[in-house]
Each structure stands twice: as C-alpha cells, then as structure tokens.
XYZ file of C-alpha atoms in Angstrom:
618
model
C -26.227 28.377 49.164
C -29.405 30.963 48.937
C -32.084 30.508 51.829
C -34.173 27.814 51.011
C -37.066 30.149 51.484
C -35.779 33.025 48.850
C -34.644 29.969 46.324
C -38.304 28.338 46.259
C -40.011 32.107 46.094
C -37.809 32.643 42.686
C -38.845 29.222 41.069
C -42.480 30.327 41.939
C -42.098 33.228 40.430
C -39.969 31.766 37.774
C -43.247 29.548 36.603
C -45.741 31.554 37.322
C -43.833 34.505 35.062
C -44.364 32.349 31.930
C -48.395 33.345 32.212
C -48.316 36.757 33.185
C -50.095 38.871 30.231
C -48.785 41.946 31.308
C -44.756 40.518 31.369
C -44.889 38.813 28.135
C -44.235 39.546 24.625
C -47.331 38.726 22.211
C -47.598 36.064 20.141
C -47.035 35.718 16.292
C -50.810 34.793 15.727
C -52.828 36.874 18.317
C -56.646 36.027 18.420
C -57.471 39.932 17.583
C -58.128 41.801 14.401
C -54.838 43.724 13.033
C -54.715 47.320 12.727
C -51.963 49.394 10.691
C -50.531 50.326 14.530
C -49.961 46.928 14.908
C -47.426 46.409 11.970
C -44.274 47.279 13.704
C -44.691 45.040 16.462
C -45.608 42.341 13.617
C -41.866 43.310 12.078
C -40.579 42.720 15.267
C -41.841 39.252 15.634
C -40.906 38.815 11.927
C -37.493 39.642 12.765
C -37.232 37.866 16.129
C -38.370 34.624 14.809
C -35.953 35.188 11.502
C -33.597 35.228 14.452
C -35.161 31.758 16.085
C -35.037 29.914 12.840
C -31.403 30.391 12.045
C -30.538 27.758 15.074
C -32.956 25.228 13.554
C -30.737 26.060 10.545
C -27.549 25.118 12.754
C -29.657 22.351 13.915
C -30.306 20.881 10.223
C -26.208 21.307 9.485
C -25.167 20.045 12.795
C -27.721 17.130 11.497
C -26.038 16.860 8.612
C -22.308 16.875 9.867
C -23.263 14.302 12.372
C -25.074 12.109 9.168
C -21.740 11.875 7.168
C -18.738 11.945 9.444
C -19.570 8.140 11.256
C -17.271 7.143 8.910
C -15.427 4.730 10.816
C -18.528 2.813 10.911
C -18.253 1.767 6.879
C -14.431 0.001 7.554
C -15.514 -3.512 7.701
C -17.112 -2.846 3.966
C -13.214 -2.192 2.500
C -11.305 -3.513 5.394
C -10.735 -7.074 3.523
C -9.737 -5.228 0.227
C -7.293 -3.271 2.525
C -5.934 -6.029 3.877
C -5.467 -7.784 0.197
C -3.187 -5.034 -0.512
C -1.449 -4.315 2.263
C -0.553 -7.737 2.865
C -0.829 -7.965 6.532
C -2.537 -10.501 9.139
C -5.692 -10.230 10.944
C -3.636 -9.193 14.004
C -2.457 -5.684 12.084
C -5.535 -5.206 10.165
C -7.104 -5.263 13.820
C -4.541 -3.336 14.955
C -5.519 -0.188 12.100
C -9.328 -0.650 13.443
C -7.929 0.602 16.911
C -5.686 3.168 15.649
C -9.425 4.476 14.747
C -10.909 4.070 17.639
C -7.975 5.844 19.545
C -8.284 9.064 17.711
C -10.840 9.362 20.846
C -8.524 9.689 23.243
C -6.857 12.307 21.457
C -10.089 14.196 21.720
C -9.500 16.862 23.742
C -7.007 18.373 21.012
C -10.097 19.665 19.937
C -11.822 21.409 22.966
C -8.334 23.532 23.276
C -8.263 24.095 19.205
C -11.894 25.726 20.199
C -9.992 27.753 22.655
C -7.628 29.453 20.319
C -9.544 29.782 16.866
C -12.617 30.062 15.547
C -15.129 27.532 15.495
C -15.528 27.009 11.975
C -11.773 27.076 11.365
C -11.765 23.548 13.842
C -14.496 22.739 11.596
C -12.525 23.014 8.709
C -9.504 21.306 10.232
C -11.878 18.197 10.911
C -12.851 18.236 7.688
C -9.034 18.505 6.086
C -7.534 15.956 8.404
C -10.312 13.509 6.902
C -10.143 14.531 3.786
C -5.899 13.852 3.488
C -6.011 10.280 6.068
C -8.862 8.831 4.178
C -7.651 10.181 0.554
C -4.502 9.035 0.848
C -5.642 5.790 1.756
C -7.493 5.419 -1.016
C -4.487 6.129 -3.324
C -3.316 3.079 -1.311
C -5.857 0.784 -2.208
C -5.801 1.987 -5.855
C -2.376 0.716 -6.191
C -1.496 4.768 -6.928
C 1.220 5.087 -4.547
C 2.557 2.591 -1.831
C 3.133 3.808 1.750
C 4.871 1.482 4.910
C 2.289 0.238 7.689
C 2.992 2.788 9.922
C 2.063 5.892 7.689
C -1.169 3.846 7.345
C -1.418 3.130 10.989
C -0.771 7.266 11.841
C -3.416 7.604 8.917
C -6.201 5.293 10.946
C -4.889 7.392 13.840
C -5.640 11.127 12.367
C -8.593 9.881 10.581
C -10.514 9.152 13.541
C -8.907 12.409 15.397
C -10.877 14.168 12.860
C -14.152 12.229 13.587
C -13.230 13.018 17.246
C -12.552 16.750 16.256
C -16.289 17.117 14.013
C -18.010 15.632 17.304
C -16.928 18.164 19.572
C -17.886 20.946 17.403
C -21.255 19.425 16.841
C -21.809 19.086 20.923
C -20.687 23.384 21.314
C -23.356 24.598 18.041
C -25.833 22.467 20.287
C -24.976 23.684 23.614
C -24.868 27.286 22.929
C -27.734 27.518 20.418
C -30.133 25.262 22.702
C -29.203 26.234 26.377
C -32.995 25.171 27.451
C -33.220 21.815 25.310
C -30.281 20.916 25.111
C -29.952 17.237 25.862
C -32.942 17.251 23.104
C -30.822 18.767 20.322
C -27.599 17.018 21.925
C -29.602 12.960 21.665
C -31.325 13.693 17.925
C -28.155 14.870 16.269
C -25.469 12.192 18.342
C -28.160 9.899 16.986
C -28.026 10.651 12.865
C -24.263 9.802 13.602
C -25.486 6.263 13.807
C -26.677 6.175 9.814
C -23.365 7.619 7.832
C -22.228 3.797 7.135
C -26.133 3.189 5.537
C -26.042 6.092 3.487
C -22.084 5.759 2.366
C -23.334 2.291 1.590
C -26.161 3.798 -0.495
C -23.959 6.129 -2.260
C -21.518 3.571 -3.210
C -24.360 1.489 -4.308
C -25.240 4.368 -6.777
C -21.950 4.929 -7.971
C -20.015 1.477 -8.576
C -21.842 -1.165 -6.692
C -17.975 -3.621 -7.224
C -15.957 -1.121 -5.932
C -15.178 -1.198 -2.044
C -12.401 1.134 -2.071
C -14.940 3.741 -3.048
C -15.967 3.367 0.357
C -12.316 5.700 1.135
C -13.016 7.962 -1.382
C -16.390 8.674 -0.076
C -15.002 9.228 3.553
C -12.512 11.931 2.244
C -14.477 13.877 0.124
C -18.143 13.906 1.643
C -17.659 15.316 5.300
C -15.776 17.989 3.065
C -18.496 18.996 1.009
C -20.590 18.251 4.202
C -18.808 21.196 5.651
C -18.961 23.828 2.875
C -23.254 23.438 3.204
C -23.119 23.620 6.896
C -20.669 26.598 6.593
C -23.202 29.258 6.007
C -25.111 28.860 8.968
C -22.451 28.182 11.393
C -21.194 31.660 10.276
C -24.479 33.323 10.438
C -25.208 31.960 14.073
C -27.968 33.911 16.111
C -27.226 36.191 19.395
C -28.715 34.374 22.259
C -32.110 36.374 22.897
C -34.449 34.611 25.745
C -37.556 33.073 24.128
C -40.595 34.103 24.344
C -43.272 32.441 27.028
C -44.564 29.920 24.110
C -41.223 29.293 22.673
C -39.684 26.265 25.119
C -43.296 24.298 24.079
C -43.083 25.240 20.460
C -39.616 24.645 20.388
C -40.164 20.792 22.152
C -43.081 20.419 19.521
C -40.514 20.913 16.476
C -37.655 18.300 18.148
C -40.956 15.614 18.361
C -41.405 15.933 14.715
C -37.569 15.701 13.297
C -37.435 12.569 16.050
C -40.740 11.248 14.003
C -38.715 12.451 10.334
C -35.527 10.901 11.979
C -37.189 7.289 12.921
C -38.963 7.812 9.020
C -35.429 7.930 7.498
C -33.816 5.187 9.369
C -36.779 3.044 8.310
C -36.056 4.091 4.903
C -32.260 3.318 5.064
C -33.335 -0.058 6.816
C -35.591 -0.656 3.708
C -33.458 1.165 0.431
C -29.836 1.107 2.266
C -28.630 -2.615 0.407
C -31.681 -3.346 -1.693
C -31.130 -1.738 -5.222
C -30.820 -4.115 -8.179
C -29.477 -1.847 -10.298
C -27.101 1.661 -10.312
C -30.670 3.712 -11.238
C -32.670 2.381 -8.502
C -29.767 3.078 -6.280
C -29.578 6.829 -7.404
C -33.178 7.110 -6.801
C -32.684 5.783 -3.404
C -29.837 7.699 -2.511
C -31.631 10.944 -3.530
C -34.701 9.911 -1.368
C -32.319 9.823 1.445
C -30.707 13.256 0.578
C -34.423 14.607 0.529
C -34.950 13.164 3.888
C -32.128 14.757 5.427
C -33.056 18.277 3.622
C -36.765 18.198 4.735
C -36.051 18.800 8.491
C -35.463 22.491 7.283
C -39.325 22.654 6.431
C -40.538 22.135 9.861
C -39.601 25.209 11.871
C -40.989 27.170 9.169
C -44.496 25.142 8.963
C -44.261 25.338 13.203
C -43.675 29.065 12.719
C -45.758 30.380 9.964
C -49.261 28.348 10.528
C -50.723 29.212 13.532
C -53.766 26.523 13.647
C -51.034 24.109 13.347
C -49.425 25.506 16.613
C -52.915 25.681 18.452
C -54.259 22.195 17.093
C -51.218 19.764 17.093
C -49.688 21.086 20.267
C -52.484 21.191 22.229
C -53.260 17.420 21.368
C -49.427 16.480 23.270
C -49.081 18.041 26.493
C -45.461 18.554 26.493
C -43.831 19.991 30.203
C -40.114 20.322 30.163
C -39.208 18.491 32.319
C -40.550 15.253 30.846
C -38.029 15.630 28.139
C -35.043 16.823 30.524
C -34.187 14.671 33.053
C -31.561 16.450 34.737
C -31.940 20.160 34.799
C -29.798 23.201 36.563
C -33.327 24.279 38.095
C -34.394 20.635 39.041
C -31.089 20.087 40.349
C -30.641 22.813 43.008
C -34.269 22.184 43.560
C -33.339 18.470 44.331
C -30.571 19.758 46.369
C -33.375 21.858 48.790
C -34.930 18.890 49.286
C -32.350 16.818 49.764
C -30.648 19.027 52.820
C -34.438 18.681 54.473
C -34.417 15.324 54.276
C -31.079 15.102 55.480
C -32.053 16.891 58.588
C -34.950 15.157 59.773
C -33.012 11.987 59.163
C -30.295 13.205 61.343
C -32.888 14.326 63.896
C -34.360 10.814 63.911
C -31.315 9.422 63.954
C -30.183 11.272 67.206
C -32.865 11.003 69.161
C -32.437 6.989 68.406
C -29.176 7.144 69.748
C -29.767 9.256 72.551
C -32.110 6.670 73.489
C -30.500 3.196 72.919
C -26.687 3.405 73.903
C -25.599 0.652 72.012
C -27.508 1.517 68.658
C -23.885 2.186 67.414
C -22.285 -1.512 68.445
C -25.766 -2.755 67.229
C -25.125 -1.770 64.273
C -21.581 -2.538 63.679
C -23.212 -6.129 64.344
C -25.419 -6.053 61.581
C -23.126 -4.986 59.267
C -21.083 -8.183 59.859
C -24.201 -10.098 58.598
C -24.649 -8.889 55.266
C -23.814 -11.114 52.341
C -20.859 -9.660 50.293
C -23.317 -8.817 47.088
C -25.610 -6.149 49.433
C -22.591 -4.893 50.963
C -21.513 -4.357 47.114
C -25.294 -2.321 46.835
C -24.840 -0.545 50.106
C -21.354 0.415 50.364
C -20.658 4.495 49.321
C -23.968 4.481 47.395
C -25.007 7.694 45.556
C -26.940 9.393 47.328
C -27.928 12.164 44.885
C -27.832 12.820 41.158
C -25.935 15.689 39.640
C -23.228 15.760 42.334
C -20.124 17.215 40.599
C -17.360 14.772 41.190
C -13.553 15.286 40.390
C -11.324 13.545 38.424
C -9.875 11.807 41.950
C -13.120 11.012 43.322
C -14.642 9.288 39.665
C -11.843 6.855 40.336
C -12.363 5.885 43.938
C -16.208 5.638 43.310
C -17.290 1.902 42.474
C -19.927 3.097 40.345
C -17.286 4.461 37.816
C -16.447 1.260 37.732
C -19.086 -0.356 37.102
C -19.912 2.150 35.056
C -16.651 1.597 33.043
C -17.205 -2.242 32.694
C -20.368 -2.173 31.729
C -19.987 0.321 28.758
C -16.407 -1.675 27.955
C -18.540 -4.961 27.806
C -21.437 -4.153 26.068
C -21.293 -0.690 23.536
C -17.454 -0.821 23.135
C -17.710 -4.775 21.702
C -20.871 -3.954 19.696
C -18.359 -1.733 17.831
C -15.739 -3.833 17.825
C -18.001 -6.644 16.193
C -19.171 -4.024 13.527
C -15.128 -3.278 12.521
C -15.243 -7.566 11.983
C -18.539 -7.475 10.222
C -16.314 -7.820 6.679
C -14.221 -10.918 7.967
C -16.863 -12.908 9.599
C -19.262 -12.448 6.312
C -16.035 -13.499 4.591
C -15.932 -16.201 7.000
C -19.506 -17.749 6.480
C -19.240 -17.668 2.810
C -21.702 -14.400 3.198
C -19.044 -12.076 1.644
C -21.730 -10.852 -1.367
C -23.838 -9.379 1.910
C -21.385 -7.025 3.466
C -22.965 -3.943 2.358
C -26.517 -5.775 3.655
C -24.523 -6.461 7.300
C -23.409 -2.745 7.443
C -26.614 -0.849 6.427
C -28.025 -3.323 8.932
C -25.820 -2.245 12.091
C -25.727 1.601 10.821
C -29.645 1.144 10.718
C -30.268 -0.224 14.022
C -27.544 1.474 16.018
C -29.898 4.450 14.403
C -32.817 2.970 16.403
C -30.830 2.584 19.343
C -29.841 5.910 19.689
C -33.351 7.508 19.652
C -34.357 4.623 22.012
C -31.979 6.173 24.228
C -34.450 9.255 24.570
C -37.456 7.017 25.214
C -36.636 7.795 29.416
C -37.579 11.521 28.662
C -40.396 10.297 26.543
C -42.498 8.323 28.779
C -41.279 9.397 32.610
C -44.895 10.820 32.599
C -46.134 7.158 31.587
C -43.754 5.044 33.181
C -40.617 5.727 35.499
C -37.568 4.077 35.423
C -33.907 4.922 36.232
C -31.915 5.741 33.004
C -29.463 3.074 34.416
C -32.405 0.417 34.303
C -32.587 1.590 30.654
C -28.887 0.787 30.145
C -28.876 -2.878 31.900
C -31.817 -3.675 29.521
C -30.503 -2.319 26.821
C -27.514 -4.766 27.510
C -29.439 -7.531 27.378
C -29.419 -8.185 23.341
C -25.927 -8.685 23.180
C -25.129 -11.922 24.786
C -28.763 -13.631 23.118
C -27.167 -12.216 19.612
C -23.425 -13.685 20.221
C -25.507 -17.076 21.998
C -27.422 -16.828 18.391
C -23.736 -16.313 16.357
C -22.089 -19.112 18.117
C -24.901 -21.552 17.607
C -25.767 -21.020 14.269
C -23.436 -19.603 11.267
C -26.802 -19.068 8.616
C -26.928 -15.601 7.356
C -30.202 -15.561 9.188
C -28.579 -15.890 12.550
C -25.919 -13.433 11.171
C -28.845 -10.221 10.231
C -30.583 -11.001 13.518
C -27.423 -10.881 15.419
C -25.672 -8.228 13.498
C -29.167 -6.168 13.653
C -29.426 -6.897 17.858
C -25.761 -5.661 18.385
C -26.085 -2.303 16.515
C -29.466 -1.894 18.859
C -27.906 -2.308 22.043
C -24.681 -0.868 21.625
C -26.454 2.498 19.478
C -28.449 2.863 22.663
C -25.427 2.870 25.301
C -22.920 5.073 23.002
C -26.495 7.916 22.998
C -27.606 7.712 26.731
C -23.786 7.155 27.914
C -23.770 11.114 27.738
C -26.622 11.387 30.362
C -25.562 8.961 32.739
C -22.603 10.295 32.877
C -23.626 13.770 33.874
C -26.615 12.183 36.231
C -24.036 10.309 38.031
C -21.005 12.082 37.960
C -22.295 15.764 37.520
C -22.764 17.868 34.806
C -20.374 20.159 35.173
C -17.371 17.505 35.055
C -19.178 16.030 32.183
C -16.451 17.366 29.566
C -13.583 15.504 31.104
C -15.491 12.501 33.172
C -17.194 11.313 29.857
C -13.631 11.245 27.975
C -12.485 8.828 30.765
C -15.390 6.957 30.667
C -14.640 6.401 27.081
C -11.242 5.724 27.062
C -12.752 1.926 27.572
C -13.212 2.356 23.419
C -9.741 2.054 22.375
C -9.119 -0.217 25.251
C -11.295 -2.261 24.283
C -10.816 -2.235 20.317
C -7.295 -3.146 21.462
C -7.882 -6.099 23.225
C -11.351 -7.590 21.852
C -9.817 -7.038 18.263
C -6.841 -8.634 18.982
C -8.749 -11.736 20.690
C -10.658 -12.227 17.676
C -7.830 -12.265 15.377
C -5.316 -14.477 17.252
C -8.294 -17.220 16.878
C -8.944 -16.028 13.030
C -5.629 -16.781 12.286
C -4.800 -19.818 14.325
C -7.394 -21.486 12.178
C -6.234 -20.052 9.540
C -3.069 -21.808 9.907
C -4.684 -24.764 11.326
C -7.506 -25.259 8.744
C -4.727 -24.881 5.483
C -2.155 -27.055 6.937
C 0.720 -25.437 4.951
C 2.813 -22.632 5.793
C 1.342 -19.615 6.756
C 0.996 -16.525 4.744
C -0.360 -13.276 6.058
C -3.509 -12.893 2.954
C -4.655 -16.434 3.733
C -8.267 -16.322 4.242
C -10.254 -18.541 6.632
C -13.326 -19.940 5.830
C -16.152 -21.728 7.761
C -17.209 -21.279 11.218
C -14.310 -22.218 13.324
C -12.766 -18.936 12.175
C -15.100 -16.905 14.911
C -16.627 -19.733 17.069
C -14.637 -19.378 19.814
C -14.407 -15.235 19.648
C -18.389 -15.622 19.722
C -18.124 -17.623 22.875
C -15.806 -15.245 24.963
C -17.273 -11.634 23.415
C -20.849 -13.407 24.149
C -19.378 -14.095 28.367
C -17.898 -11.210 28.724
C -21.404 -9.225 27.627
C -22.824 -11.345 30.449
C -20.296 -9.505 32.768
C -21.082 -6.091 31.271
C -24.472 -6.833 32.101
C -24.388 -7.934 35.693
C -22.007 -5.023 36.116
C -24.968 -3.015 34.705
C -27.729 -4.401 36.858
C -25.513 -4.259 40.015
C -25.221 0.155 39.109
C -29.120 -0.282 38.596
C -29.520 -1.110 41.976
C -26.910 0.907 43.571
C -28.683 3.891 41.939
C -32.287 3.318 42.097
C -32.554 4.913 45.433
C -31.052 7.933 44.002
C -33.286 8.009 40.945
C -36.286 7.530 42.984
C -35.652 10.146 44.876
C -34.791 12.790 42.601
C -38.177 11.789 40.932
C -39.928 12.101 44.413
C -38.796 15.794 44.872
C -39.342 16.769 41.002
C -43.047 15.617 41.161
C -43.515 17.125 45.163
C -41.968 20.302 43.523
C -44.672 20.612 40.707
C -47.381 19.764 43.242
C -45.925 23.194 45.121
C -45.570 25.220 42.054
C-alpha cells in the first residue's frame, strides 16, 4: 500500500485538477466571441464529442437489447396453451419453467465465449440460440411438428442460456464504455429488462389479441431483429478518451433524464400495456412504446448541442459523483486509509486497557457468555468494511453470504417463481381472460422496482441508509401480497398482489448487483454474484414444484375421477395452501434480511463517516 500521506496528496490533486483553467480542455460553448483562429479547436470538440455520443448510442442499443430479451418473463401468458398440447402435469410444466431459469447457471459459457471471439459474434450467438429454442417451440404449439419432452425441456434449457448469454454482453458494452458511471449505466439498462413481457404483451395485442402462442414467435424473432439495430453501434464503439473536466456532471445530467424517460415509459406500459379494445388502438399503442424507447437517442444530442440547457438545468441539480456511486475504486482505498487509522488508535486504546487491568481478557470472555444467541448472531465475524475482496472459500464460510443467499432465495427468486404461475392461478380464479392484464402488471412494476433500486444513490445526500436496509424493506411487500392472495381470491386481491410481488422482487434482482460487490468486493463480483444466484434455479426447482404437487392434488381431489395430466383445477383450493407456505417462507427471507441489516450497518455507517470526513478535507 502507498504512504497514506502520498495517497491523500494525489486525491487532492486529483479534485482540485478538475478546476484548473490552465490543465483543462475548453468547453463546447465558451462565454467569448469566436474568431476564425478558433475554428480548429471548435472541429476538435466537434469531433471529440462525435466520439462521446457514440456510447450514448451503445447506451440506447444496450437499452434496447435489455427491453426485448426478458423473455422468460411472458411464459405464464402461453404456458397453459403449452401445456394443452404437450399433455403433461403441472409437475413437468413446472419443471420446463426451471429448465429456464437454469440457463443461469450455465452463464459463465458466456464470459469465456467473450474470451475467444468477438463481442458481437456472442451477440449474435444469443440472438440464434433464441431465435431456434423459442422457434421451434412455437412449431410445437402450432401442431407443425411434434418433438418428445426432453427436446422441449433442452429447448427451455438453451433458451434461457441465451437470455443468460445477451445479459453478459449488455454488463461488458456498459463497463467498458462507462468506466466512471458505471453502476449508473449498469442499474438503468438491467432495469428496461424488467418491461420485455409488457411490451411482448403489447405487440401481441396488436397483432392477434387470441393467439398466445404468438407469444413464442415473438421471443424468437424480436431479440433477432433487436440485434441487427443494435449491431451498428456495437461495431462502431468509441476508443476510450478521458472526459473532459465538465463531462462526469454532464454525463450524470443525461442518465437523470433517460431515468425520468424510463419511469415515463413504464407508466405508459402500466397504462397502454393490456388496455386496447381493439387491434388499431393496440398498434397505436405499441408504436407509442417503440417511440419511447427511440427517443432516449435525442437527449445526448439536446445535452450536447444547447448550451443554455447545460448552464440552466444543471445548475438547478447539484449532482457530485459520489451521490450516485456508492462504492467507488477512489472511495474505496480512501475508506481503506481511514480504516487502518482507526484501526490503530483502537489497538492503542485497546492496549493500554489491557496493560492496565490484567484480567480485561477473562472479563471479557465473561461477557461473552452473557449474550443472548440473536446478538451473538449480529456480533459474531461482522464486516467490518465494505469492498473487501473475498474468495470463493471465504463467501462460503461468511454468515452474511448466507443470509445473503436466503434472503434473495426467499424473496426475488419466489417473486419470479409466482410470475412463471401467473397463467395457472388466473386459470385458477376463473380470471383466465386477464392474463395478459396480470403480466403487463408484474413486467410493469418489477420496472418500478428496478429504478427504485437506484433511489440509495439518489437521496444519500437527503437521507442515509444502508443499501441492505433498502433490501429488507423492499422485502416487506411480499408476505402482505401472498397474506392478501391467501385471504381473498377477487381479481382485486390478485392485481394488488401480482402488482406488490413484481415491486419487491424487481428491486432485489437490480440492487442484488451492488450488494454483492459492497459486501463481497468488487473485484470477485463476476463469480460471487453467479453463486449468489444460483438460489434462482434452486429455487424455481423447489417453489415450482411445491406449488404444483398442491395444484394437482386438488386437481385429483376436486374431480373425483381418474386423473388425467390436462385436467384443469378450478377455484381457490388449487393455490391456497402454496399462498400460505410461499407467503412464510417470505417472512424468513425477510428476517434473514433484517438480521444482514444489522450485521452491516456498522460497516455502512462507517464507510459513510470517512466519505463525508474525506470531502470535508478535499
């Protein structure tokens, strides 16, 4: 480690650099009068912010990518047709949700693809492994060909490889195109992922409102043509040059108006997702949508181009970097400084009270007998710093992994396990005409809860609190909405539910990212976040099957004749108890979640402490 003394010297100097006249470039809209000896530097800044807006145009088609590849969001709007056809329980449908969800843990088939070819080749690959599982399917549906459960199973299996595979090529355009604000570009495109089963349900709206197997025809084709718009600037990718001293500000100024444009168009999905009476309204609809999506183009240009905007708007917010970024390289080797200080006085204070009392030690060991089991639980190898890199042997010896783990497996991971259900239990209540309504409900407001999930960056000037504070509140919907399911089987109590389940579990699959790096380091984040989310197909395995050993006991219970596999069940026996269990085990997720809340506060707290002390020094 550099001296302490040298380290805080270059962060000064690092600051105060970004004001210095005589260091930094001019800016596109200088106060003075122009003079013909001016023009080529003008062509330079022409050229060097032609260069700047070509990663706003990755941005847009990362946007876009992310917008139309959630597609195994839209399943429970064919999964009942599919299971017509295919002539199987409630146990294998289930068990097809889950090959889904375990294309995840094949994920890292795509970081080594990135290795060996090119990145829009992997793109491409996403886009053809999606385009032959999901068409193929449909074929299936269409009574075209007939394939054994197992292709279909390996189908479900490659089809959400390639969602898996269009993800990780999303994160690397962010990363290397947005080195400074990164976690901004990394939260407002994860977040669009949230809306794909909204607008797929808008575009089947406006193309054959009866048909749910257009629903698989949609998947394949889309992200294809999804790709061939975003391959132009993916190709055309800028070189890396620093920006210039205004350009961090102006560049945070542009991500707070697409997160304003993105909260507009999940309002509009909310409002135009289901609603259309007819195919016309629906096309009109869907083509406000597409609009919305296009727009976000538009607003590094206006940022760019009009320089009274620049000077009038962004003087009004006063945007610092690190309000947005919670966890920075700088702030973190800064919080490191501090930390080694503090650690040193405490050891001096701590000697000199043993020097003094000889049996501080056996004192101790005393007092440690008398603490209840739950603060040994807080106290016992508690974090004592964010950001500390941990290995892949040391995640799974820490009990905040593991609380961690539960949490995240009992609250986000059986959000999406009720959306994969969302088809059956509308079935269920008789509320099978409002399907479509159900899933542009949880696409909409797992939307919401994904730009919540930024609202720690937002307003740590306003109010501080630790991001995993956020996450046990964030759990708290889940068991009110499953309370509200079990009690009541209206389609009232199903929107409010369905719409309180997207909202928490949106928010924990978005901010999972930076807890994960906070806690666990950011470094390790690449192979400690795919562990952490191997709890999805865990949990898809298990939850699913849960909910369909009860769906088809009563089916076989409520018919009183033999059973056969496309039976239906109808009425609210069919999910009561599954309501009942998912809605306890939330509760456990979210005492796991407060119990990491207070095992990490201290740690939160103090990396705030030394992040404010540090701006009062620089």
């Amino acid at each position: 480690m550099r001296p302490r003394n040298d380290y805080f010297n270059n962060k000064r100097n690092k600051h105060v650099g970004t004001t210095d006249s005589s260091t930094t470039t001019p800016t596109p809209f200088p106060d003075k009068k122009l003079s013909p000896k001016d023009l080529p530097a003008i062509l330079r800044l022409i050229l060097a912010m032609a260069g700047q807006s070509r990663k706003w145009m990755i941005l847009v088609a990362t946007i876009w990518i992310q917008a139309f590849t959630g597609t195994n969001f839209d399943f429970s709007a064919y999964s009942s047709d599919l299971k017509s056809v295919l002539g199987i329980s409630q146990v294998q449908l289930n068990y097809l949700a889950t090959a889904s969800d375990l294309g995840k843990v094949l994920g890292w088939s795509s970081g080594l693809a990135l290795i060996y070819f090119p990145l829009w080749s992997v793109l491409f690959m996403a886009a053809f492994m999606g385009f032959i599982s999901y068409g193929l399917q449909w074929l299936v549906i269409r009574n075209v060909i007939s394939l054994p459960y197992i292709l279909i199973f390996l189908l479900c299996l490659m089809a959400g490889c390639s969602i898996c595979w269009f993800n990780t090529v999303c994160f690397v355009l962010c990363i290397r195109n947005f080195p400074i604000n990164r976690p901004l570009a990394l939260a407002l495109t994860v977040s669009f992922n949230g809306v794909s089963a909204a607008l797929y349900t808008l575009a089947g709206n406006a193309i054959d409102p009866l048909s749910n197997s257009l629903y698989l025809l949609l998947n394949a084709v889309v992200p294809l043509l999804t790709f061939s718009a975003a391959l132009i600037p993916i190709l055309r990718q800028p070189s890396l040059d620093p920006l210039p001293p205004d350009g961090v500000k102006r560049d945070q100024l542009i991500f707070l108006l697409l997160n304003f444009l993105a909260i507009l168009t999940g309002i509009y999905l909310l409002l135009f997702g289901s609603s259309a009476s007819n195919s016309m309204a629906a096309r009109l609809f869907f083509g406000g949508a597409i609009f919305l999506l296009i727009f976000p183009l538009c607003i590094p240009g206006i940022v760019y181009a009009r320089g009274w905007f620049h000077r009038a708007v962004h003087s009004s917010f006063h945007l610092e970097g690190s309000g947005f970024i919670l966890v920075d390289v700088d702030d973190l080797e800064l919080h490191k400084e501090l930390l080694s200080r503090e650690a040193s006085t405490h050891d001096n204070e701590l000697g000199q009270r043993l020097l003094s009392s000889g049996n501080g030690m056996i004192s101790g060991q005393k007092s440690m007998k008398t603490v209840g089991w739950c603060d040994s639980i807080i106290v016992k190898d508690q974090l004592e710093m964010l950001g500390e890199e941990h290995s892949v042997w040391l995640l799974v010896r820490r009990l905040d992994f593991w609380l961690y783990f539960i949490a995240y497996f009992c609250g986000g991971t059986i959000g999406l396990v009720y959306s994969n259900n969302l088809g059956q239990i509308a079935q269920s209540l008789g509320q099978k005409s409002s399907t479509s309504t159900l899933v542009t409900l949880y696409s909409s407001f797992s939307f919401f809860g994904r730009l919540l999930s930024a609202a720690p960056d937002y307003l740590r000037a306003k109010l501080y609190f630790a991001r995993t504070g956020w996450l046990a509140l964030a759990l708290l919907p889940t068991p009110i909405a499953f309370c509200l399911l079990a009690v009541s089987g209206n389609g009232m109590a199903l929107q409010t539910g369905t719409a309180l389940i997207g909202l928490s579990s949106g928010f924990i699959f978005a901010a999972a990212v930076s807890i994960t790096s906070e806690l666990f380091g950011p470094n390790s984040l690449g192979v400690n976040h795919n562990i952490v989310i191997t709890n999805i197909p865990i949990g898809s395995l298990l939850f699913g099957v849960l909910a369909a050993v009860v769906y088809d006991a009563n089916v076989t219970s409520g018919t009183g004749e033999d059973f056969t596999e496309t039976v239906v069940c109808m009425g609210r026996k069919c999910y009561f108890l599954t309501f009942v269990w998912w809605g306890c085990l939330s509760i456990v997720g979210l005492v796991s979640s407060f119990l990491l809340f207070l095992r990490t506060r201290s740690a939160y707290d103090r990396f705030e402490r030394n992040r404010i002390s540090a701006q009062q020094l620089f």
